[in-house]
């Protein structure tokens, strides 16, 4: 036994001696390229300064490359980089090597060097034995930045471990103000109108774009945001007329241990942002915890070499206990950092769009909640429980938080019978939030605003909010709304004016906050305020929002209206069917060409050919609840056929007698057809033509 132990000790000593005998190999920085081909990155060989300057090319990679010429790195196990960041952005080191076996994706090759450190150790043991080079790359979506590369060395060390970029010397943030300053008697009904119109400003939403790809440590500002621009941005937001900002504070990769301790630097940066906003007399909404879908991303988005810790909340029984621990830990620490120093200008919002990303996609109800589904039924109870846990945690922290206003994010729509408002020790201090996008979201937009859309996607929602909340003296705040820049200007202006008008109707207490992107992302983005330039875009839309919230009409010029008016040709008398359609056994056909192209009352003419013994025709629409409904023809009669009504007058079949069938569409049904189209169904006939006739 002693002999074996001696051999083991000798082997360890030899290994250590070998490690010590391998001298570090320092790269000659003068061999670094002076610039990249695009001239968007330069390297000063005297100072080691890398300058990134790529205005208007935010999505393009920019950096300088150090050619290693297929260097053999088998004698080393780490790369050590010594550097200095000159602003709030670090940089990305991309290790370039051959990958013939396709064992690595792009995320495996990159490591972020944060701004608050001066040295990074990067293990190279998982990689191949030869390297092509090192690419020192700008932070993503950065227009301009500078950093200094002081030294790069390849070394052999005893413990090749990646630098923990979450461990800093920062102390926990504790709000030590001794006395409560909040108005304990304030009522949510009177308070919500004071919040006014808001703007989503979200540099702390760290998990959405990057969650499993790259760990940014405690550098917070990405996607165009910059700490240096915070005060400028908040002044611009305030001067534009907004009354609040909503900050999505998804901690995701900022928990530093198994007790779900938040990195102090993360909370310190949040405190800085909130303090700057309150200095501008803005209300601030802290919205905690985002969806968890990205936690389960795989493929080239996942970093397998340096796995990233990512915590989230999932409304699912399998993840319930862990999610509850995350929620309690997050809100306990937020309450510790933000209490008596912050009066009613600081508002808490429990979660952002909580969902079940583990729900099996069965029977087509992925999205809408089906209470006949046991998973949905369980999720509803869990989602309500999460809100109760958060409210209890906030109230237990005492001080101002005992009476702080709390916005409640429902699992599912808040105006449904299964949503339960949490019990609260404070009186009239909690209220639900809604997210409303009547014209859709990116790449799924509706580009024409119609009366049908107003009725089905706006007015009806507020009627339900009347039923479930407003009539019970409970306000509702729309914490996300808007339309993408791709939606025609007048269309979205008319939409948002109607939506805001609903919030201002007597007997309601409500308001809205616009969603936004910090910089343009693709064609269907939400960038109305560019974080890099500090400039507003499509200001007529923004100004219309601000005016409408005050009950006023923003004056649009005749030239603007003429330039932005969307003219739609009438479809009356035109063929709507692209080709004949055979109905064999109730296979529906949708025609969605009715948006502002027909009068409010009209007739639909069908030309058919019987192909079976028992032909039947139905005309249908989808209502605001996404339910299948039947159109009852005007005066309950049709030309060229007879009407067979059943189901207490809710359903009907048209039995064709002639080849031409004419059905009268009244004002009752035309908005629904305009909204989601006309559905034609049936069996045993060939549909040869569809036209709208006066």
XYZ file of C-alpha atoms in Angstrom:
694
model
C 0.000 0.000 0.000
C 2.834 2.367 0.950
C 4.562 1.544 -2.321
C 1.470 2.408 -4.335
C 1.058 5.635 -2.388
C 4.680 6.531 -3.070
C 4.224 5.912 -6.784
C 1.101 8.112 -6.774
C 2.904 10.937 -4.969
C 5.858 10.639 -7.339
C 3.522 10.787 -10.340
C 1.805 13.886 -8.986
C 5.149 15.552 -8.364
C 6.306 14.745 -11.856
C 3.087 16.158 -13.288
C 3.542 19.335 -11.267
C 7.151 19.552 -12.310
C 6.158 19.120 -15.934
C 3.564 21.841 -15.608
C 6.128 24.140 -14.064
C 8.717 23.284 -16.706
C 6.435 24.311 -19.553
C 7.209 27.977 -19.921
C 4.389 30.371 -20.852
C 4.386 31.308 -24.511
C 3.649 35.004 -24.889
C 2.311 36.143 -28.193
C 4.064 38.962 -29.980
C 1.246 41.514 -30.161
C 3.013 43.378 -32.941
C 1.912 40.527 -35.234
C -1.735 41.448 -34.698
C -3.397 42.868 -37.775
C -3.612 46.643 -37.811
C -7.238 46.498 -38.950
C -9.837 44.186 -40.356
C -10.768 44.201 -44.022
C -13.886 46.309 -43.463
C -11.892 48.949 -41.524
C -14.470 48.673 -38.707
C -11.800 47.548 -36.218
C -8.240 48.782 -35.733
C -5.354 47.736 -33.492
C -2.687 50.147 -32.251
C 0.478 48.064 -31.957
C 2.143 50.542 -29.607
C -0.638 50.786 -27.042
C -2.547 47.542 -27.649
C -5.715 49.563 -28.182
C -8.523 47.930 -30.135
C -11.044 50.414 -31.527
C -14.381 49.220 -32.865
C -16.269 51.696 -35.020
C -19.099 50.322 -37.152
C -21.979 52.817 -37.309
C -24.951 51.376 -39.118
C -23.458 47.852 -39.099
C -24.603 46.668 -35.692
C -25.252 43.067 -36.675
C -21.883 42.623 -38.389
C -18.985 41.029 -36.520
C -16.102 43.412 -36.032
C -12.730 42.768 -34.453
C -9.058 42.058 -34.993
C -7.523 38.666 -35.697
C -4.257 37.183 -34.449
C -3.047 34.501 -36.871
C -1.507 31.502 -35.111
C -0.824 29.616 -38.352
C -2.068 26.216 -37.121
C 0.009 26.486 -33.943
C 0.443 23.269 -31.936
C -1.065 24.007 -28.491
C -0.817 20.491 -27.062
C 1.809 21.582 -24.525
C -0.569 24.108 -22.946
C -3.943 23.982 -21.230
C -4.981 27.629 -20.857
C -4.972 30.953 -22.636
C -4.352 33.901 -20.329
C -5.499 37.302 -21.560
C -4.627 40.497 -19.719
C -6.616 43.520 -20.808
C -8.359 46.749 -19.888
C -11.877 47.690 -20.972
C -12.388 51.410 -21.426
C -16.175 51.521 -21.053
C -19.030 49.355 -19.783
C -18.565 46.746 -22.504
C -16.155 43.871 -22.474
C -15.237 41.959 -25.598
C -15.609 38.472 -27.030
C -12.652 36.174 -27.577
C -13.352 33.705 -30.367
C -10.947 30.761 -30.463
C -10.523 29.578 -34.045
C -9.543 25.958 -34.667
C -10.222 23.129 -37.124
C -13.443 21.265 -36.544
C -13.540 18.460 -39.075
C -15.652 16.215 -36.852
C -18.209 18.995 -36.236
C -17.876 18.502 -32.492
C -18.177 22.209 -31.729
C -20.753 24.844 -32.520
C -20.122 28.569 -32.652
C -21.092 29.071 -29.005
C -18.466 26.576 -27.825
C -15.679 28.703 -29.282
C -16.448 32.039 -27.635
C -15.726 33.471 -24.205
C -16.740 36.915 -22.979
C -14.136 39.042 -21.205
C -16.132 41.418 -18.947
C -15.382 45.076 -18.445
C -14.838 44.868 -14.681
C -12.010 42.286 -14.856
C -8.464 42.726 -16.116
C -7.558 39.084 -16.738
C -9.289 36.019 -18.145
C -8.098 32.413 -17.979
C -9.629 30.231 -20.701
C -9.058 26.447 -20.628
C -8.190 24.993 -24.026
C -8.218 21.300 -23.051
C -11.534 20.538 -24.830
C -10.263 21.934 -28.108
C -8.154 20.394 -30.901
C -4.364 20.466 -30.651
C -3.888 23.121 -33.324
C -5.234 26.662 -33.479
C -5.749 28.845 -36.532
C -5.972 32.055 -34.549
C -7.717 34.263 -31.998
C -10.433 36.732 -32.913
C -10.925 39.670 -30.537
C -14.474 40.639 -31.322
C -16.707 43.545 -30.325
C -19.558 43.043 -27.932
C -22.735 42.198 -29.846
C -24.792 45.069 -31.268
C -22.124 47.567 -30.276
C -21.493 50.554 -32.513
C -18.345 51.892 -30.885
C -16.038 50.622 -28.157
C -12.396 50.456 -27.124
C -10.342 48.025 -25.092
C -6.637 47.399 -24.568
C -5.016 44.000 -25.007
C -1.970 43.993 -22.738
C -0.768 40.409 -22.934
C -1.757 37.035 -24.393
C -0.036 33.868 -23.276
C -0.433 30.122 -23.631
C 0.399 28.330 -20.366
C 0.437 24.979 -18.630
C -1.095 25.190 -15.129
C -2.146 22.665 -12.514
C -5.808 23.617 -12.483
C -7.080 24.843 -15.865
C -10.365 26.447 -14.819
C -12.319 29.162 -16.616
C -12.318 32.449 -14.712
C -15.538 32.774 -12.721
C -16.830 36.067 -14.061
C -19.718 36.183 -11.580
C -17.531 36.485 -8.482
C -16.686 40.088 -7.666
C -15.750 42.047 -4.546
C -19.075 43.880 -4.518
C -21.008 43.747 -1.255
C -24.716 42.808 -1.053
C -27.043 45.751 -1.665
C -29.178 46.534 1.370
C -31.638 49.400 1.707
C -30.861 50.820 5.147
C -33.348 53.715 5.214
C -35.000 53.390 8.646
C -38.500 54.788 8.249
C -41.345 54.036 5.794
C -42.219 56.928 3.486
C -44.970 55.407 1.352
C -48.596 56.485 1.457
C -50.233 53.489 3.140
C -53.729 54.839 2.462
C -53.300 55.257 -1.296
C -55.787 53.279 -3.380
C -54.779 51.439 -6.569
C -57.848 52.764 -8.403
C -56.680 56.358 -7.987
C -53.008 55.455 -8.329
C -52.972 53.734 -11.742
C -53.909 56.881 -13.733
C -50.937 58.615 -12.078
C -48.576 55.988 -13.496
C -49.605 57.292 -16.888
C -48.198 56.158 -20.202
C -45.066 54.051 -19.938
C -42.105 52.975 -22.010
C -40.425 49.564 -21.771
C -36.745 50.179 -21.081
C -35.095 46.809 -20.534
C -31.302 46.506 -20.392
C -31.732 43.949 -17.586
C -33.632 41.407 -19.704
C -30.474 39.339 -19.901
C -31.815 35.942 -20.841
C -33.827 36.583 -23.974
C -31.165 36.834 -26.656
C -28.158 35.135 -25.216
C -29.174 32.782 -22.434
C -27.343 29.586 -23.287
C -24.956 30.969 -25.862
C -22.581 33.213 -23.999
C -22.141 34.204 -20.378
C -21.779 37.969 -20.015
C -21.171 37.759 -16.280
C -22.235 40.959 -14.575
C -21.898 43.265 -17.552
C -25.524 44.303 -17.874
C -25.893 46.596 -20.848
C -26.174 44.820 -24.191
C -28.236 44.933 -27.411
C -27.502 48.630 -27.892
C -27.992 49.778 -24.314
C -25.088 51.560 -22.621
C -24.738 52.653 -19.003
C -23.245 55.925 -20.180
C -26.502 56.705 -22.021
C -28.936 55.946 -19.186
C -29.414 59.517 -17.971
C -29.692 60.828 -21.528
C -32.255 58.152 -22.399
C -34.394 58.758 -19.328
C -34.395 62.499 -19.938
C -35.501 61.910 -23.527
C -38.226 59.520 -22.404
C -39.454 62.005 -19.804
C -39.301 64.969 -22.193
C -41.302 63.029 -24.766
C -44.169 62.820 -22.306
C -43.899 59.341 -20.811
C -44.639 58.962 -17.106
C -42.998 55.621 -16.295
C -40.502 53.044 -17.439
C -40.989 49.294 -17.139
C -37.806 47.321 -16.549
C -37.891 43.607 -17.197
C -35.404 42.290 -14.651
C -34.817 38.723 -15.717
C -31.947 37.476 -13.495
C -31.363 34.339 -15.614
C -27.565 33.910 -15.460
C -27.017 36.241 -12.489
C -27.636 33.706 -9.709
C -24.187 32.829 -8.394
C -24.846 29.820 -6.149
C -27.304 27.061 -5.319
C -29.054 29.305 -2.798
C -30.044 31.550 -5.697
C -27.982 34.457 -4.488
C -28.084 37.332 -6.962
C -24.776 38.892 -7.899
C -24.505 42.178 -5.962
C -23.261 43.957 -9.078
C -26.483 43.014 -10.858
C -28.603 44.655 -8.150
C -26.255 47.653 -7.929
C -26.678 48.339 -11.638
C -30.444 47.988 -11.294
C -30.374 50.455 -8.415
C -28.417 52.936 -10.519
C -30.984 52.763 -13.316
C -33.944 53.118 -10.952
C -32.385 56.024 -9.084
C -31.734 57.842 -12.368
C -35.364 57.317 -13.413
C -36.792 58.563 -10.130
C -34.553 61.638 -10.368
C -36.477 62.380 -13.564
C -39.742 61.976 -11.616
C -40.610 58.830 -13.539
C -42.475 55.943 -11.993
C -40.534 52.693 -12.266
C -41.919 49.179 -12.655
C -39.629 46.290 -11.750
C -40.895 43.258 -13.638
C -39.299 40.035 -12.475
C -38.588 36.697 -14.155
C -39.194 36.028 -17.824
C -40.337 32.938 -19.697
C -38.201 29.815 -19.643
C -38.351 28.625 -23.235
C -34.747 29.501 -23.990
C -33.612 27.289 -21.112
C -34.448 24.330 -23.304
C -32.786 25.563 -26.478
C -30.372 23.143 -28.067
C -28.087 23.021 -31.063
C -25.886 25.921 -32.065
C -27.426 28.195 -29.418
C -26.167 26.115 -26.490
C -22.669 26.401 -25.066
C -21.536 22.847 -24.333
C -17.887 23.616 -23.565
C -18.642 26.209 -20.872
C -22.252 25.508 -19.828
C -24.071 28.562 -18.534
C -26.125 28.526 -15.386
C -29.575 29.785 -16.297
C -32.446 29.988 -13.831
C -36.024 30.727 -14.754
C -39.595 30.115 -13.721
C -41.792 27.502 -15.372
C -45.480 26.981 -14.619
C -45.328 23.206 -14.457
C -45.572 20.619 -11.678
C -42.157 19.139 -12.492
C -40.486 22.527 -12.049
C -42.750 23.931 -9.349
C -40.514 23.498 -6.277
C -37.430 24.859 -8.014
C -39.380 27.759 -9.532
C -40.845 28.673 -6.150
C -37.345 28.781 -4.641
C -36.156 31.018 -7.476
C -39.131 33.358 -7.088
C -38.800 33.625 -3.338
C -35.034 34.185 -3.470
C -35.298 36.797 -6.226
C -38.042 38.850 -4.610
C -36.525 38.573 -1.134
C -33.293 40.103 -2.425
C -35.092 42.761 -4.468
C -37.084 43.731 -1.381
C -33.887 43.900 0.678
C -32.297 46.242 -1.837
C -35.394 48.395 -2.485
C -37.556 49.335 0.472
C -37.893 52.476 2.562
C -35.741 54.601 0.254
C -38.380 54.161 -2.459
C -41.937 55.415 -2.144
C -44.851 54.684 -4.476
C -42.724 55.733 -7.470
C -41.363 52.178 -7.400
C -43.812 49.431 -8.357
C -43.278 45.671 -8.422
C -44.644 43.406 -11.181
C -44.606 39.728 -10.227
C -43.564 38.043 -13.510
C -43.513 38.534 -17.255
C -45.797 36.265 -19.291
C -45.401 33.172 -17.100
C -45.865 30.011 -19.113
C -45.398 26.261 -19.297
C -42.694 25.487 -21.826
C -42.823 21.815 -20.862
C -46.490 21.386 -21.767
C -46.909 18.664 -24.383
C -48.281 20.051 -27.626
C -51.355 17.851 -27.891
C -54.717 18.330 -29.561
C -53.654 21.706 -30.907
C -54.130 23.628 -27.675
C -50.539 24.770 -27.329
C -51.229 28.302 -26.113
C -54.902 28.595 -25.167
C -55.648 27.003 -21.814
C -57.990 24.021 -21.896
C -59.422 23.165 -18.490
C -60.278 19.694 -19.776
C -56.515 19.107 -20.000
C -55.041 17.871 -16.677
C -51.730 19.663 -17.350
C -53.503 22.982 -18.005
C -55.671 22.510 -14.943
C -52.596 21.901 -12.793
C -50.736 24.831 -14.353
C -53.557 27.247 -13.547
C -53.325 26.375 -9.870
C -49.527 26.627 -9.919
C -49.559 29.996 -11.707
C -51.972 31.437 -9.162
C -49.769 30.038 -6.404
C -46.661 31.738 -7.764
C -48.366 35.118 -7.558
C -49.489 34.439 -4.001
C -45.943 33.456 -3.028
C -44.515 36.666 -4.496
C -47.086 38.912 -2.814
C -46.481 37.204 0.541
C -42.710 37.560 0.122
C -42.947 41.260 -0.687
C -45.269 42.021 2.216
C -43.117 40.036 4.664
C -40.159 42.350 3.952
C -42.010 45.149 5.775
C -41.341 48.873 5.549
C -42.546 50.523 2.367
C -42.875 47.101 0.753
C -45.716 46.280 3.135
C -47.798 48.812 1.207
C -46.071 48.930 -2.158
C -48.248 48.630 -5.258
C -47.880 45.255 -6.961
C -48.882 44.385 -10.508
C -50.038 40.795 -10.967
C -49.084 38.821 -14.104
C -51.584 36.061 -14.802
C -50.882 32.631 -16.171
C -53.153 32.911 -19.182
C -55.495 35.833 -19.718
C -56.391 37.656 -16.492
C -60.052 38.096 -17.434
C -60.793 34.372 -17.337
C -62.622 32.661 -14.536
C -59.664 30.513 -13.513
C -57.371 33.452 -12.701
C -57.352 34.208 -8.986
C -56.096 37.463 -7.573
C -53.717 36.833 -4.651
C -54.826 37.535 -1.121
C -53.121 40.614 0.225
C -52.596 41.985 3.715
C -52.510 45.500 2.279
C -55.773 47.051 1.122
C -56.303 47.933 -2.549
C -52.611 47.690 -3.437
C -52.574 44.974 -6.096
C -53.970 44.893 -9.619
C -53.527 42.729 -12.747
C -51.655 43.568 -15.928
C -52.459 42.796 -19.552
C -50.356 42.510 -22.694
C -52.309 43.560 -25.769
C -51.017 43.441 -29.334
C -54.111 43.895 -31.517
C -52.038 44.091 -34.714
C -49.777 41.176 -33.848
C -46.086 40.842 -33.113
C -42.960 40.629 -35.236
C -43.375 38.552 -38.394
C -47.005 37.854 -37.484
C -48.430 41.326 -38.034
C -51.790 42.441 -39.274
C -51.171 45.402 -41.559
C -54.720 46.703 -41.919
C -56.673 48.098 -38.986
C -60.352 47.310 -39.306
C -63.589 47.735 -37.431
C -63.583 43.989 -36.965
C -60.193 44.136 -35.308
C -61.320 46.980 -33.041
C -64.404 45.082 -31.927
C -62.756 41.681 -31.500
C -59.230 42.481 -30.343
C -59.759 45.673 -28.319
C -63.320 46.536 -27.285
C -64.286 42.988 -26.384
C -61.206 42.583 -24.178
C -62.093 45.706 -22.243
C -65.678 44.561 -21.873
C -64.353 41.420 -20.216
C -62.052 43.505 -18.045
C -65.155 45.459 -17.014
C -66.781 42.220 -15.912
C -63.844 40.732 -14.025
C -62.092 43.809 -12.636
C -63.276 47.363 -13.314
C -66.774 46.789 -11.911
C -65.103 45.402 -8.777
C -63.014 48.559 -8.303
C -59.851 46.781 -9.518
C -57.703 48.659 -12.057
C -55.876 46.931 -14.931
C -52.650 48.188 -16.468
C -51.608 47.252 -20.022
C -47.870 46.886 -19.414
C -47.054 45.943 -23.023
C -48.685 47.086 -26.237
C -47.918 48.692 -29.576
C -47.165 47.628 -33.129
C -43.983 47.046 -35.092
C -42.438 49.715 -37.299
C -43.430 47.579 -40.275
C -47.143 48.198 -39.686
C -48.295 51.210 -41.740
C -48.265 54.407 -39.708
C -51.898 55.453 -39.966
C -53.056 51.905 -39.289
C -51.215 51.632 -35.996
C -51.995 55.208 -35.020
C -55.718 54.517 -35.393
C -55.333 51.253 -33.514
C -53.472 52.721 -30.541
C -55.861 55.674 -30.320
C -58.813 53.292 -30.032
C -57.019 51.170 -27.459
C -56.094 54.165 -25.314
C -59.638 55.517 -25.622
C -60.838 52.271 -24.024
C -58.511 52.795 -21.049
C -59.984 56.272 -20.495
C -63.660 55.392 -20.527
C -65.669 56.233 -17.398
C -65.712 53.481 -14.819
C -62.235 52.283 -15.727
C -58.794 52.778 -14.196
C -56.096 51.836 -16.662
C -53.125 52.884 -18.771
C -50.607 51.540 -21.266
C -46.867 51.048 -21.678
C -45.317 50.804 -25.148
C -43.057 47.907 -26.027
C -39.816 48.802 -27.763
C -36.523 47.464 -29.114
C -33.345 49.397 -28.273
C -32.006 49.148 -31.838
C -33.489 47.860 -35.103
C -33.620 44.056 -35.268
C -34.651 42.831 -38.719
C -37.642 44.213 -40.611
C -40.310 43.694 -37.956
C -38.698 45.508 -35.057
C -40.063 47.839 -32.368
C -37.320 50.469 -32.353
C -39.070 53.807 -31.863
C -36.185 55.136 -29.798
C -32.686 54.206 -30.942
C -30.489 53.623 -27.908
C -27.292 54.211 -29.854
C -28.236 57.489 -31.498
C -30.638 58.754 -28.822
C -33.122 59.675 -31.555
C -36.849 58.946 -31.881
C -38.222 57.393 -35.045
C -41.761 57.437 -36.474
C -42.530 60.183 -33.975
C -46.065 60.708 -35.251
C -46.938 57.337 -33.716
C -45.266 58.156 -30.400
C -46.801 61.629 -30.245
C -50.239 60.218 -31.046
C -49.846 57.883 -28.056
C -48.880 60.692 -25.695
C -51.714 62.938 -26.871
C -54.319 60.155 -26.755
C -53.359 59.324 -23.175
C -54.252 62.909 -22.287
C -57.550 62.731 -24.155
C -56.294 64.866 -27.019
C -55.822 64.389 -30.754
C -52.327 64.755 -32.125
C -52.566 66.972 -35.253
C -51.357 65.041 -38.283
C -50.658 67.109 -41.366
C -52.604 66.586 -44.571
C -49.375 65.697 -46.352
C -48.597 63.049 -43.739
C -52.067 61.548 -43.997
C -51.933 61.529 -47.784
C -48.489 59.934 -47.784
C -49.364 57.237 -45.237
C -52.933 56.433 -46.166
C -53.416 52.785 -47.080
C -55.892 52.571 -49.952
C -57.710 49.278 -50.345
C -59.592 48.353 -53.483
C -63.102 46.991 -53.255
C -63.483 43.261 -53.854
C -67.144 43.608 -54.828
C -67.736 41.698 -58.054
C -64.243 40.183 -58.131
C -63.435 36.497 -58.061
C -62.140 35.524 -54.602
C -61.465 31.878 -55.294
C -58.007 31.085 -56.623
C -59.106 27.721 -57.990
C -62.102 25.369 -57.651
C -62.295 23.567 -54.326
C -63.807 20.157 -53.757
C -65.730 19.655 -50.512
C -65.972 15.958 -49.810
C -66.440 15.706 -46.062
C -66.496 19.035 -44.193
C -63.063 20.357 -45.143
C -63.175 24.125 -44.652
C -61.719 26.838 -46.870
C -60.751 30.299 -45.577
C -60.915 33.499 -47.633
C -59.281 36.458 -45.866
C -59.722 39.373 -48.267
C -62.502 41.332 -46.578
C -60.524 43.918 -44.609
C -62.013 47.331 -45.494
C -62.828 46.061 -48.990
C -66.590 45.511 -48.630
C -69.511 47.571 -47.283
C -70.834 46.776 -43.822
C -73.718 44.881 -45.411
C -73.380 42.782 -48.558
C -74.104 39.458 -50.227
C -71.841 36.492 -50.975
C -72.448 34.596 -54.205
C -71.286 30.979 -54.482
C -71.293 29.008 -57.706
C -71.254 25.267 -57.070
C -71.628 21.902 -58.710
C -73.147 18.992 -56.806
C -70.777 16.011 -56.626
C -72.593 13.780 -54.140
C -75.996 12.653 -53.033
C -76.328 14.898 -49.973
C -74.634 18.289 -50.551
C -74.433 20.698 -47.623
C -72.872 24.179 -47.394
C -72.050 26.282 -44.332
C -70.664 29.811 -44.017
C -68.671 30.320 -40.832
C -66.423 32.710 -38.924
C -64.067 32.559 -35.925
C -65.104 34.781 -33.027
C -62.869 36.639 -30.570
C -62.684 33.530 -28.377
C -61.378 31.565 -31.381
C -64.621 29.577 -31.469
C -66.219 28.236 -34.652
C -69.480 30.056 -35.354
C -72.180 29.924 -38.040
C -73.400 32.866 -40.092
C -77.192 33.162 -40.071
C -78.153 34.603 -43.498
C -80.139 37.828 -43.643
C -83.816 37.147 -42.953
C -82.793 33.477 -42.515
C -83.128 32.913 -46.229
C -80.802 32.108 -49.103
C -81.230 32.391 -52.857
C -80.804 29.090 -54.682
C -81.158 26.903 -51.618
C -82.966 26.211 -48.381
C -81.766 26.851 -44.853
C -81.676 24.050 -42.308
C -81.370 25.633 -38.835
C -80.609 23.621 -35.690
C -78.858 23.834 -32.297
C -81.342 26.423 -31.004
C -80.688 28.703 -33.962
C -76.901 28.773 -33.555
C -76.043 26.443 -36.453
C -77.291 25.874 -39.958
C -76.746 24.042 -43.213
C -77.519 25.394 -46.662
C -79.065 22.743 -48.873
C -78.323 23.824 -52.459
C -81.163 23.651 -54.989
C -79.442 25.555 -57.796
C -75.881 26.079 -58.972
C -75.820 29.688 -57.718
C -76.249 30.360 -53.981
C -76.568 33.932 -52.663
C -76.295 34.621 -48.913
C -76.949 38.006 -47.287
C -74.320 39.113 -44.721
C -75.569 41.603 -42.130
C -73.683 44.114 -40.001
C -73.728 41.576 -37.164
C -71.319 39.256 -38.960
C -69.294 41.501 -41.259
C -66.811 42.637 -38.540
C -65.967 39.020 -37.708
C -65.462 38.147 -41.379
C -63.335 41.258 -41.804
C -61.262 40.240 -38.747
C -60.323 36.624 -39.522
C -61.955 35.914 -42.857
C -64.875 33.943 -44.235
C -64.858 30.175 -43.760
C -66.728 28.020 -46.280
C -67.398 24.409 -45.350
C -69.565 21.474 -46.353
C -69.606 18.252 -48.327
C -70.580 16.691 -51.658
C -70.024 19.755 -53.846
C -67.437 21.515 -55.963
C -67.040 25.219 -55.219
C -66.322 26.952 -58.525
C -66.663 30.650 -57.703
C -66.958 33.051 -54.739
C -67.859 36.720 -55.182
C -69.162 39.588 -53.083
C -72.167 41.226 -54.706
C -74.054 44.357 -53.696
